[in-house]
Amino acid sequence: KMNTQGCHVLGTVKEMCSVEERKLRERTKRLSVFEIEQGSKGRSNERLAVSCYSRVAVGADEKQLHSRLRHPSALVKSWNYLRDSIMDHAHRFNRTSLDAYEFIVDRCRAIMQEIRVQRLQSSEIVDIMEQMIRYLIISGYRHYTDPKFDIELHNKQLQSFLLSLQQCRPQNSSLDLQETSSRCEFLCYTLILHFEQASFLIPQYMSHRELLNEQTKQVLRLIASLTTGNAIRFNNEFERCDYIIQCLVTVKIVPVLRQQIINSFNVASKRQLYPLSALKTKMILDSITEVQEYCKQSSISTQSSPRDQSLCAAFTGKPLRPVSQLFSVSVTPTAIDSVAVKVRAT
């Protein structure tokens, strides 16, 4: 029998973490530094502890699930706490933003799992799922050049979150303007994340004309310019994209574009020197110094042009390194703004 939330099982825990889990993690010393009460010698409380991710036990009966799962209002409360009290405040705990990211993502996985188990579909639940996905995208851009950051794991989690959002959306035949805009936004993220399969994904959405708004078309043009090797058009489309899409494109697609440009030197090694100023624009880098460093890591030398003394790139003849080993340079991102996570992209 379905309950009023549209789900089969409804959690009863009203706090961000059940007392049983909090006490267990206190005893086993598995509390995060973000959950420990200052000066308490390893203790937490209901204001700080947030349920961590753990797989739901196979065969757990309904009564057990009721007492372990958080009520929908507690899930919303948990995310709001993570967003407003942890996201931009790692320094308060003497930790880095990457530490905060790892803590938040684990707790987000727990929230997502409980949403799926309870089959929640309310607009408030969908809204926090969207915010969590935006947070992952911005965080990926912020940390992807950090050697400690696992970009492959990050992308898998992002894919999982997007799939969960798609499954939790009510399958309405008619959508209002706000709902249509939201679905288009997250369709864009899905297309970028799976840009290699875009030719297979695009036909699936062509029948849903309401999902082909200007933002979606812009992302499709961006992917098309990559597949045709048109770096100038790619750069122009990239500049017109909104901030969150630029974050995801920088992490997922730009390294492929840069590899294409590097490979072109291998094919045309006897061509004239190529100005680094033009290469900077094509590769979406911010300074000549970044271009020089990227060329160095990719076995491309730089030298002054005899004609105008401008710095140019020249292929050295050394074998190119695979994409996974390429040195990638990007703009130093600003701190994650919770407003950017909360507000829908326009």
mmCIF file of C-alpha atoms in Angstrom:
data_model
loop_
_atom_site.group_PDB
_atom_site.id
_atom_site.type_symbol
_atom_site.label_atom_id
_atom_site.label_comp_id
_atom_site.label_asym_id
_atom_site.label_seq_id
_atom_site.Cartn_x
_atom_site.Cartn_y
_atom_site.Cartn_z
ATOM 1 C CA LYS A 1 0.000 0.000 0.000
ATOM 2 C CA MET A 2 1.326 3.429 -0.981
ATOM 3 C CA ASN A 3 1.594 6.125 1.664
ATOM 4 C CA THR A 4 0.877 9.843 1.289
ATOM 5 C CA GLN A 5 4.436 10.488 0.059
ATOM 6 C CA GLY A 6 3.886 8.134 -2.883
ATOM 7 C CA CYS A 7 6.234 5.458 -1.510
ATOM 8 C CA HIS A 8 5.988 1.942 -0.046
ATOM 9 C CA VAL A 9 8.215 2.528 2.995
ATOM 10 C CA LEU A 10 8.369 5.780 4.940
ATOM 11 C CA GLY A 11 11.243 6.458 7.336
ATOM 12 C CA THR A 12 10.503 7.538 10.879
ATOM 13 C CA VAL A 13 13.866 9.033 11.942
ATOM 14 C CA LYS A 14 13.312 12.770 12.386
ATOM 15 C CA GLU A 15 16.950 13.771 12.934
ATOM 16 C CA MET A 16 19.848 13.918 10.474
ATOM 17 C CA CYS A 17 21.232 10.727 11.996
ATOM 18 C CA SER A 18 19.530 8.114 14.155
ATOM 19 C CA VAL A 19 20.639 7.887 17.786
ATOM 20 C CA GLU A 20 21.601 4.229 17.265
ATOM 21 C CA GLU A 21 23.918 4.987 14.351
ATOM 22 C CA ARG A 22 25.470 7.980 16.083
ATOM 23 C CA LYS A 23 26.205 6.002 19.273
ATOM 24 C CA LEU A 24 27.600 3.078 17.256
ATOM 25 C CA ARG A 25 29.956 5.333 15.316
ATOM 26 C CA GLU A 26 31.043 7.014 18.549
ATOM 27 C CA ARG A 27 31.976 3.630 20.047
ATOM 28 C CA THR A 28 33.769 2.427 16.925
ATOM 29 C CA LYS A 29 35.470 5.812 16.361
ATOM 30 C CA ARG A 30 33.984 6.236 12.882
ATOM 31 C CA LEU A 31 32.765 9.793 13.309
ATOM 32 C CA SER A 32 33.992 12.360 10.839
ATOM 33 C CA VAL A 33 35.867 15.396 12.128
ATOM 34 C CA PHE A 34 32.926 17.424 10.822
ATOM 35 C CA GLU A 35 30.621 15.604 13.257
ATOM 36 C CA ILE A 36 32.664 15.754 16.467
ATOM 37 C CA GLU A 37 31.623 18.276 19.082
ATOM 38 C CA GLN A 38 34.486 20.619 19.923
ATOM 39 C CA GLY A 39 36.250 19.649 23.149
ATOM 40 C CA SER A 40 34.105 16.517 23.596
ATOM 41 C CA LYS A 41 36.843 13.894 23.034
ATOM 42 C CA GLY A 42 35.189 12.134 20.113
ATOM 43 C CA ARG A 43 31.506 12.668 20.852
ATOM 44 C CA SER A 44 28.832 14.036 18.575
ATOM 45 C CA ASN A 45 25.249 15.255 18.939
ATOM 46 C CA GLU A 46 22.042 15.518 16.925
ATOM 47 C CA ARG A 47 23.072 18.930 15.552
ATOM 48 C CA LEU A 48 26.308 17.656 13.968
ATOM 49 C CA ALA A 49 25.902 13.977 13.046
ATOM 50 C CA VAL A 50 24.621 13.115 9.567
ATOM 51 C CA SER A 51 23.902 9.529 8.514
ATOM 52 C CA CYS A 52 26.789 8.053 6.540
ATOM 53 C CA TYR A 53 26.429 5.857 3.479
ATOM 54 C CA SER A 54 26.051 2.113 3.971
ATOM 55 C CA ARG A 55 24.359 -0.465 1.806
ATOM 56 C CA VAL A 56 20.829 -1.408 2.766
ATOM 57 C CA ALA A 57 20.850 -4.912 4.248
ATOM 58 C CA VAL A 58 19.390 -7.499 1.873
ATOM 59 C CA GLY A 59 16.231 -9.022 3.331
ATOM 60 C CA ALA A 60 15.619 -6.230 5.847
ATOM 61 C CA ASP A 61 11.940 -6.269 6.774
ATOM 62 C CA GLU A 62 9.682 -3.228 6.582
ATOM 63 C CA LYS A 63 9.786 -2.602 10.333
ATOM 64 C CA GLN A 64 13.587 -2.434 10.306
ATOM 65 C CA LEU A 65 13.561 -0.041 7.367
ATOM 66 C CA HIS A 66 11.037 2.246 9.045
ATOM 67 C CA SER A 67 13.294 2.667 12.072
ATOM 68 C CA ARG A 68 16.521 3.100 10.062
ATOM 69 C CA LEU A 69 15.400 5.453 7.314
ATOM 70 C CA ARG A 70 15.046 9.189 7.747
ATOM 71 C CA HIS A 71 11.719 10.895 7.236
ATOM 72 C CA PRO A 72 11.611 13.045 4.043
ATOM 73 C CA SER A 73 11.742 16.207 6.162
ATOM 74 C CA ALA A 74 14.937 14.911 7.836
ATOM 75 C CA LEU A 75 16.518 14.257 4.418
ATOM 76 C CA VAL A 76 15.822 17.845 3.398
ATOM 77 C CA LYS A 77 17.178 19.050 6.756
ATOM 78 C CA SER A 78 20.344 16.962 6.269
ATOM 79 C CA TRP A 79 21.107 18.451 2.863
ATOM 80 C CA ASN A 80 20.364 21.997 3.994
ATOM 81 C CA TYR A 81 22.808 21.514 6.869
ATOM 82 C CA LEU A 82 25.536 20.134 4.582
ATOM 83 C CA ARG A 83 25.034 22.986 2.130
ATOM 84 C CA ASP A 84 24.835 25.849 4.621
ATOM 85 C CA SER A 85 27.163 24.694 7.427
ATOM 86 C CA ILE A 86 29.841 22.504 5.787
ATOM 87 C CA MET A 87 30.158 23.346 2.096
ATOM 88 C CA ASP A 88 31.997 26.663 2.407
ATOM 89 C CA HIS A 89 33.213 26.259 5.987
ATOM 90 C CA ALA A 90 35.897 23.547 6.017
ATOM 91 C CA HIS A 91 38.318 26.031 7.581
ATOM 92 C CA ARG A 92 36.243 26.054 10.762
ATOM 93 C CA PHE A 93 37.201 22.420 11.253
ATOM 94 C CA ASN A 94 40.838 22.940 10.185
ATOM 95 C CA ARG A 95 40.204 20.872 7.081
ATOM 96 C CA THR A 96 40.547 21.475 3.346
ATOM 97 C CA SER A 97 37.720 21.943 0.881
ATOM 98 C CA LEU A 98 38.562 18.495 -0.521
ATOM 99 C CA ASP A 99 37.988 16.992 2.945
ATOM 100 C CA ALA A 100 34.619 18.740 3.066
ATOM 101 C CA TYR A 101 33.792 17.440 -0.425
ATOM 102 C CA GLU A 102 34.507 13.823 0.566
ATOM 103 C CA PHE A 103 32.350 14.156 3.686
ATOM 104 C CA ILE A 104 29.462 15.824 1.845
ATOM 105 C CA VAL A 105 29.459 13.373 -1.063
ATOM 106 C CA ASP A 106 29.327 10.380 1.288
ATOM 107 C CA ARG A 107 26.342 11.914 3.103
ATOM 108 C CA CYS A 108 24.715 12.798 -0.218
ATOM 109 C CA ARG A 109 25.023 9.164 -1.306
ATOM 110 C CA ALA A 110 23.183 8.176 1.872
ATOM 111 C CA ILE A 111 20.441 10.720 1.165
ATOM 112 C CA MET A 112 20.095 9.534 -2.438
ATOM 113 C CA GLN A 113 19.867 5.915 -1.327
ATOM 114 C CA GLU A 114 17.108 6.654 1.163
ATOM 115 C CA ILE A 115 15.209 8.626 -1.482
ATOM 116 C CA ARG A 116 15.361 5.616 -3.825
ATOM 117 C CA VAL A 117 14.364 3.095 -1.144
ATOM 118 C CA GLN A 118 11.380 5.212 -0.101
ATOM 119 C CA ARG A 119 10.537 6.091 -3.731
ATOM 120 C CA LEU A 120 10.087 9.745 -2.854
ATOM 121 C CA GLN A 121 8.896 12.047 -5.619
ATOM 122 C CA SER A 122 7.832 15.316 -3.994
ATOM 123 C CA SER A 123 8.961 18.602 -5.532
ATOM 124 C CA GLU A 124 10.997 19.366 -2.402
ATOM 125 C CA ILE A 125 12.879 16.072 -2.719
ATOM 126 C CA VAL A 126 13.532 16.620 -6.432
ATOM 127 C CA ASP A 127 14.846 20.103 -5.597
ATOM 128 C CA ILE A 128 17.481 18.860 -3.121
ATOM 129 C CA MET A 129 18.544 16.146 -5.593
ATOM 130 C CA GLU A 130 19.122 18.837 -8.199
ATOM 131 C CA GLN A 131 21.138 20.895 -5.719
ATOM 132 C CA MET A 132 23.322 17.903 -4.830
ATOM 133 C CA ILE A 133 24.077 17.281 -8.504
ATOM 134 C CA ARG A 134 25.032 20.916 -9.057
ATOM 135 C CA TYR A 135 27.313 20.685 -6.043
ATOM 136 C CA LEU A 136 29.056 17.609 -7.475
ATOM 137 C CA ILE A 137 29.621 19.326 -10.819
ATOM 138 C CA ILE A 138 31.089 22.500 -9.295
ATOM 139 C CA SER A 139 33.215 20.457 -6.882
ATOM 140 C CA GLY A 140 34.540 18.318 -9.725
ATOM 141 C CA TYR A 141 35.746 21.460 -11.488
ATOM 142 C CA ARG A 142 37.230 22.815 -8.295
ATOM 143 C CA HIS A 143 39.281 19.710 -7.474
ATOM 144 C CA TYR A 144 39.928 17.785 -10.693
ATOM 145 C CA THR A 145 43.553 18.939 -10.971
ATOM 146 C CA ASP A 146 44.288 17.800 -7.396
ATOM 147 C CA PRO A 147 46.298 14.524 -7.449
ATOM 148 C CA LYS A 148 44.309 13.327 -4.428
ATOM 149 C CA PHE A 149 41.000 13.748 -6.266
ATOM 150 C CA ASP A 150 39.597 10.585 -7.888
ATOM 151 C CA ILE A 151 37.959 11.935 -11.037
ATOM 152 C CA GLU A 152 36.802 8.503 -12.247
ATOM 153 C CA LEU A 153 34.971 7.791 -8.987
ATOM 154 C CA HIS A 154 33.547 11.309 -9.031
ATOM 155 C CA ASN A 155 32.124 10.842 -12.541
ATOM 156 C CA LYS A 156 30.565 7.493 -11.582
ATOM 157 C CA GLN A 157 28.849 9.078 -8.597
ATOM 158 C CA LEU A 158 27.629 11.954 -10.751
ATOM 159 C CA GLN A 159 26.179 9.470 -13.254
ATOM 160 C CA SER A 160 24.459 7.616 -10.419
ATOM 161 C CA PHE A 161 22.957 10.838 -9.033
ATOM 162 C CA LEU A 162 21.650 11.877 -12.457
ATOM 163 C CA LEU A 163 20.071 8.454 -12.967
ATOM 164 C CA SER A 164 18.427 8.624 -9.524
ATOM 165 C CA LEU A 165 17.020 12.052 -10.331
ATOM 166 C CA GLN A 166 15.591 10.793 -13.610
ATOM 167 C CA GLN A 167 13.946 7.848 -11.864
ATOM 168 C CA CYS A 168 12.486 10.008 -9.085
ATOM 169 C CA ARG A 169 10.889 12.594 -11.343
ATOM 170 C CA PRO A 170 7.115 12.160 -11.696
ATOM 171 C CA GLN A 171 6.289 10.992 -15.215
ATOM 172 C CA ASN A 172 3.890 13.820 -16.022
ATOM 173 C CA SER A 173 2.507 14.086 -19.526
ATOM 174 C CA SER A 174 2.421 17.893 -19.309
ATOM 175 C CA LEU A 175 5.145 20.047 -17.741
ATOM 176 C CA ASP A 176 5.032 23.651 -16.613
ATOM 177 C CA LEU A 177 7.706 26.113 -17.719
ATOM 178 C CA GLN A 178 9.837 25.719 -14.580
ATOM 179 C CA GLU A 179 9.758 21.915 -14.700
ATOM 180 C CA THR A 180 10.642 21.912 -18.402
ATOM 181 C CA SER A 181 13.587 24.238 -17.775
ATOM 182 C CA SER A 182 14.799 21.984 -14.959
ATOM 183 C CA ARG A 183 14.616 18.831 -17.092
ATOM 184 C CA CYS A 184 16.469 20.561 -19.910
ATOM 185 C CA GLU A 185 19.208 21.647 -17.512
ATOM 186 C CA PHE A 186 19.864 18.115 -16.264
ATOM 187 C CA LEU A 187 19.515 16.628 -19.736
ATOM 188 C CA CYS A 188 22.431 18.902 -20.686
ATOM 189 C CA TYR A 189 24.537 17.471 -17.871
ATOM 190 C CA THR A 190 23.707 13.921 -18.975
ATOM 191 C CA LEU A 191 24.652 14.664 -22.596
ATOM 192 C CA ILE A 192 27.979 16.203 -21.551
ATOM 193 C CA LEU A 193 28.796 13.340 -19.205
ATOM 194 C CA HIS A 194 28.090 10.821 -22.002
ATOM 195 C CA PHE A 195 29.234 12.959 -24.917
ATOM 196 C CA GLU A 196 30.949 9.971 -26.545
ATOM 197 C CA GLN A 197 27.511 8.341 -26.954
ATOM 198 C CA ALA A 198 25.698 11.578 -27.845
ATOM 199 C CA SER A 199 24.828 10.263 -31.323
ATOM 200 C CA PHE A 200 22.882 7.448 -29.646
ATOM 201 C CA LEU A 201 21.342 9.546 -26.870
ATOM 202 C CA ILE A 202 20.138 12.468 -28.964
ATOM 203 C CA PRO A 203 17.525 10.486 -30.988
ATOM 204 C CA GLN A 204 15.953 9.315 -27.714
ATOM 205 C CA TYR A 205 15.099 12.911 -26.837
ATOM 206 C CA MET A 206 14.200 14.187 -30.304
ATOM 207 C CA SER A 207 10.579 13.080 -29.833
ATOM 208 C CA HIS A 208 10.345 15.281 -26.721
ATOM 209 C CA ARG A 209 10.445 18.641 -28.420
ATOM 210 C CA GLU A 210 9.890 20.473 -25.124
ATOM 211 C CA LEU A 211 13.344 19.292 -23.978
ATOM 212 C CA LEU A 212 15.118 20.898 -26.929
ATOM 213 C CA ASN A 213 15.323 24.445 -25.599
ATOM 214 C CA GLU A 214 18.116 26.888 -26.396
ATOM 215 C CA GLN A 215 20.339 25.539 -23.606
ATOM 216 C CA THR A 216 20.046 21.959 -24.882
ATOM 217 C CA LYS A 217 20.709 23.034 -28.466
ATOM 218 C CA GLN A 218 23.776 24.944 -27.296
ATOM 219 C CA VAL A 219 25.222 21.820 -25.667
ATOM 220 C CA LEU A 220 24.467 19.784 -28.799
ATOM 221 C CA ARG A 221 26.312 22.372 -30.920
ATOM 222 C CA LEU A 222 29.214 22.199 -28.474
ATOM 223 C CA ILE A 223 29.450 18.402 -28.809
ATOM 224 C CA ALA A 224 29.073 18.620 -32.598
ATOM 225 C CA SER A 225 31.961 21.087 -32.839
ATOM 226 C CA LEU A 226 34.139 18.638 -30.893
ATOM 227 C CA THR A 227 33.271 15.686 -33.134
ATOM 228 C CA THR A 228 34.081 17.742 -36.244
ATOM 229 C CA GLY A 229 37.328 19.046 -34.744
ATOM 230 C CA ASN A 230 36.241 22.682 -34.955
ATOM 231 C CA ALA A 231 38.093 24.176 -31.970
ATOM 232 C CA ILE A 232 37.150 27.795 -32.771
ATOM 233 C CA ARG A 233 33.438 27.008 -32.843
ATOM 234 C CA PHE A 234 33.817 24.918 -29.693
ATOM 235 C CA ASN A 235 35.450 27.856 -27.916
ATOM 236 C CA ASN A 236 32.707 30.251 -29.042
ATOM 237 C CA GLU A 237 29.947 27.927 -27.841
ATOM 238 C CA PHE A 238 31.804 27.309 -24.586
ATOM 239 C CA GLU A 239 31.971 31.036 -23.829
ATOM 240 C CA ARG A 240 28.181 31.300 -24.179
ATOM 241 C CA CYS A 241 27.439 28.434 -21.774
ATOM 242 C CA ASP A 242 26.421 29.102 -18.175
ATOM 243 C CA TYR A 243 28.823 28.573 -15.283
ATOM 244 C CA ILE A 244 27.826 25.054 -14.199
ATOM 245 C CA ILE A 245 27.867 23.712 -17.757
ATOM 246 C CA GLN A 246 31.324 25.269 -18.238
ATOM 247 C CA CYS A 247 32.484 23.467 -15.071
ATOM 248 C CA LEU A 248 31.356 20.073 -16.383
ATOM 249 C CA VAL A 249 32.620 20.679 -19.919
ATOM 250 C CA THR A 250 36.040 21.726 -18.561
ATOM 251 C CA VAL A 251 36.376 18.495 -16.604
ATOM 252 C CA LYS A 252 34.819 16.068 -19.087
ATOM 253 C CA ILE A 253 35.273 17.413 -22.639
ATOM 254 C CA VAL A 254 38.051 20.041 -22.704
ATOM 255 C CA PRO A 255 40.830 17.453 -22.052
ATOM 256 C CA VAL A 256 39.644 15.591 -25.176
ATOM 257 C CA LEU A 257 39.684 18.822 -27.193
ATOM 258 C CA ARG A 258 43.221 19.549 -26.015
ATOM 259 C CA GLN A 259 44.313 16.042 -26.969
ATOM 260 C CA GLN A 260 42.871 16.564 -30.461
ATOM 261 C CA ILE A 261 44.886 19.763 -30.851
ATOM 262 C CA ILE A 262 48.049 18.088 -29.559
ATOM 263 C CA ASN A 263 47.538 15.194 -31.985
ATOM 264 C CA SER A 264 47.292 17.645 -34.861
ATOM 265 C CA PHE A 265 50.957 18.514 -34.273
ATOM 266 C CA ASN A 266 51.824 14.856 -34.686
ATOM 267 C CA VAL A 267 50.012 14.668 -38.032
ATOM 268 C CA ALA A 268 51.382 17.987 -39.309
ATOM 269 C CA SER A 269 54.820 18.050 -37.713
ATOM 270 C CA LYS A 270 56.430 19.809 -40.708
ATOM 271 C CA ARG A 271 54.055 22.765 -40.707
ATOM 272 C CA GLN A 272 55.142 26.271 -39.717
ATOM 273 C CA LEU A 273 55.361 27.312 -36.089
ATOM 274 C CA TYR A 274 51.992 27.885 -34.431
ATOM 275 C CA PRO A 275 51.496 31.046 -32.265
ATOM 276 C CA LEU A 276 50.904 30.264 -28.609
ATOM 277 C CA SER A 277 48.396 33.120 -28.393
ATOM 278 C CA ALA A 278 46.160 31.297 -30.881
ATOM 279 C CA LEU A 279 46.794 27.984 -29.141
ATOM 280 C CA LYS A 280 45.737 29.559 -25.824
ATOM 281 C CA THR A 281 42.335 30.446 -27.308
ATOM 282 C CA LYS A 282 41.796 27.071 -28.933
ATOM 283 C CA MET A 283 42.741 25.099 -25.837
ATOM 284 C CA ILE A 284 40.703 27.299 -23.465
ATOM 285 C CA LEU A 285 43.674 28.238 -21.297
ATOM 286 C CA ASP A 286 44.157 31.534 -19.503
ATOM 287 C CA SER A 287 47.777 32.521 -20.078
ATOM 288 C CA ILE A 288 50.770 31.882 -22.307
ATOM 289 C CA THR A 289 52.551 30.401 -19.284
ATOM 290 C CA GLU A 290 49.829 27.741 -19.007
ATOM 291 C CA VAL A 291 50.155 26.955 -22.716
ATOM 292 C CA GLN A 292 53.930 26.597 -22.376
ATOM 293 C CA GLU A 293 53.544 24.230 -19.418
ATOM 294 C CA TYR A 294 50.937 22.173 -21.248
ATOM 295 C CA CYS A 295 53.161 21.949 -24.355
ATOM 296 C CA LYS A 296 56.113 20.896 -22.220
ATOM 297 C CA GLN A 297 54.115 18.088 -20.616
ATOM 298 C CA SER A 298 52.921 16.998 -24.077
ATOM 299 C CA SER A 299 56.385 16.810 -25.680
ATOM 300 C CA ILE A 300 55.960 20.014 -27.704
ATOM 301 C CA SER A 301 58.719 22.596 -27.680
ATOM 302 C CA THR A 302 58.180 26.365 -27.710
ATOM 303 C CA GLN A 303 60.423 28.898 -29.373
ATOM 304 C CA SER A 304 60.431 32.488 -30.634
ATOM 305 C CA SER A 305 59.356 33.121 -34.191
ATOM 306 C CA PRO A 306 62.196 34.638 -36.309
ATOM 307 C CA ARG A 307 59.682 36.992 -37.914
ATOM 308 C CA ASP A 308 58.016 38.723 -34.948
ATOM 309 C CA GLN A 309 59.670 37.134 -31.886
ATOM 310 C CA SER A 310 56.274 35.830 -30.691
ATOM 311 C CA LEU A 311 56.295 32.508 -28.887
ATOM 312 C CA CYS A 312 55.288 29.577 -31.045
ATOM 313 C CA ALA A 313 54.813 25.834 -30.627
ATOM 314 C CA ALA A 314 56.729 23.226 -32.627
ATOM 315 C CA PHE A 315 56.381 19.425 -32.507
ATOM 316 C CA THR A 316 59.579 17.753 -31.261
ATOM 317 C CA GLY A 317 58.998 14.319 -32.718
ATOM 318 C CA LYS A 318 58.682 12.603 -29.334
ATOM 319 C CA PRO A 319 55.789 10.183 -28.792
ATOM 320 C CA LEU A 320 52.631 11.755 -27.415
ATOM 321 C CA ARG A 321 51.423 10.794 -23.959
ATOM 322 C CA PRO A 322 47.944 9.289 -23.478
ATOM 323 C CA VAL A 323 45.056 11.514 -22.385
ATOM 324 C CA SER A 324 45.087 10.126 -18.857
ATOM 325 C CA GLN A 325 48.653 11.366 -18.359
ATOM 326 C CA LEU A 326 48.266 14.816 -19.898
ATOM 327 C CA PHE A 327 48.899 17.775 -17.652
ATOM 328 C CA SER A 328 45.728 19.884 -17.536
ATOM 329 C CA VAL A 329 45.684 23.540 -16.554
ATOM 330 C CA SER A 330 42.509 25.500 -15.761
ATOM 331 C CA VAL A 331 41.338 28.673 -14.132
ATOM 332 C CA THR A 332 41.726 28.668 -10.350
ATOM 333 C CA PRO A 333 38.076 28.362 -9.313
ATOM 334 C CA THR A 334 36.472 30.520 -6.683
ATOM 335 C CA ALA A 335 35.012 29.074 -3.509
ATOM 336 C CA ILE A 336 31.808 27.114 -4.020
ATOM 337 C CA ASP A 337 28.901 29.465 -3.540
ATOM 338 C CA SER A 338 25.835 27.797 -2.056
ATOM 339 C CA VAL A 339 23.709 30.218 -4.078
ATOM 340 C CA ALA A 340 25.053 28.715 -7.318
ATOM 341 C CA VAL A 341 24.029 25.291 -6.050
ATOM 342 C CA LYS A 342 20.544 26.364 -4.970
ATOM 343 C CA VAL A 343 19.495 28.486 -7.931
ATOM 344 C CA ARG A 344 18.459 26.756 -11.136
ATOM 345 C CA ALA A 345 20.674 27.499 -14.127
ATOM 346 C CA THR A 346 19.071 29.867 -16.609
#
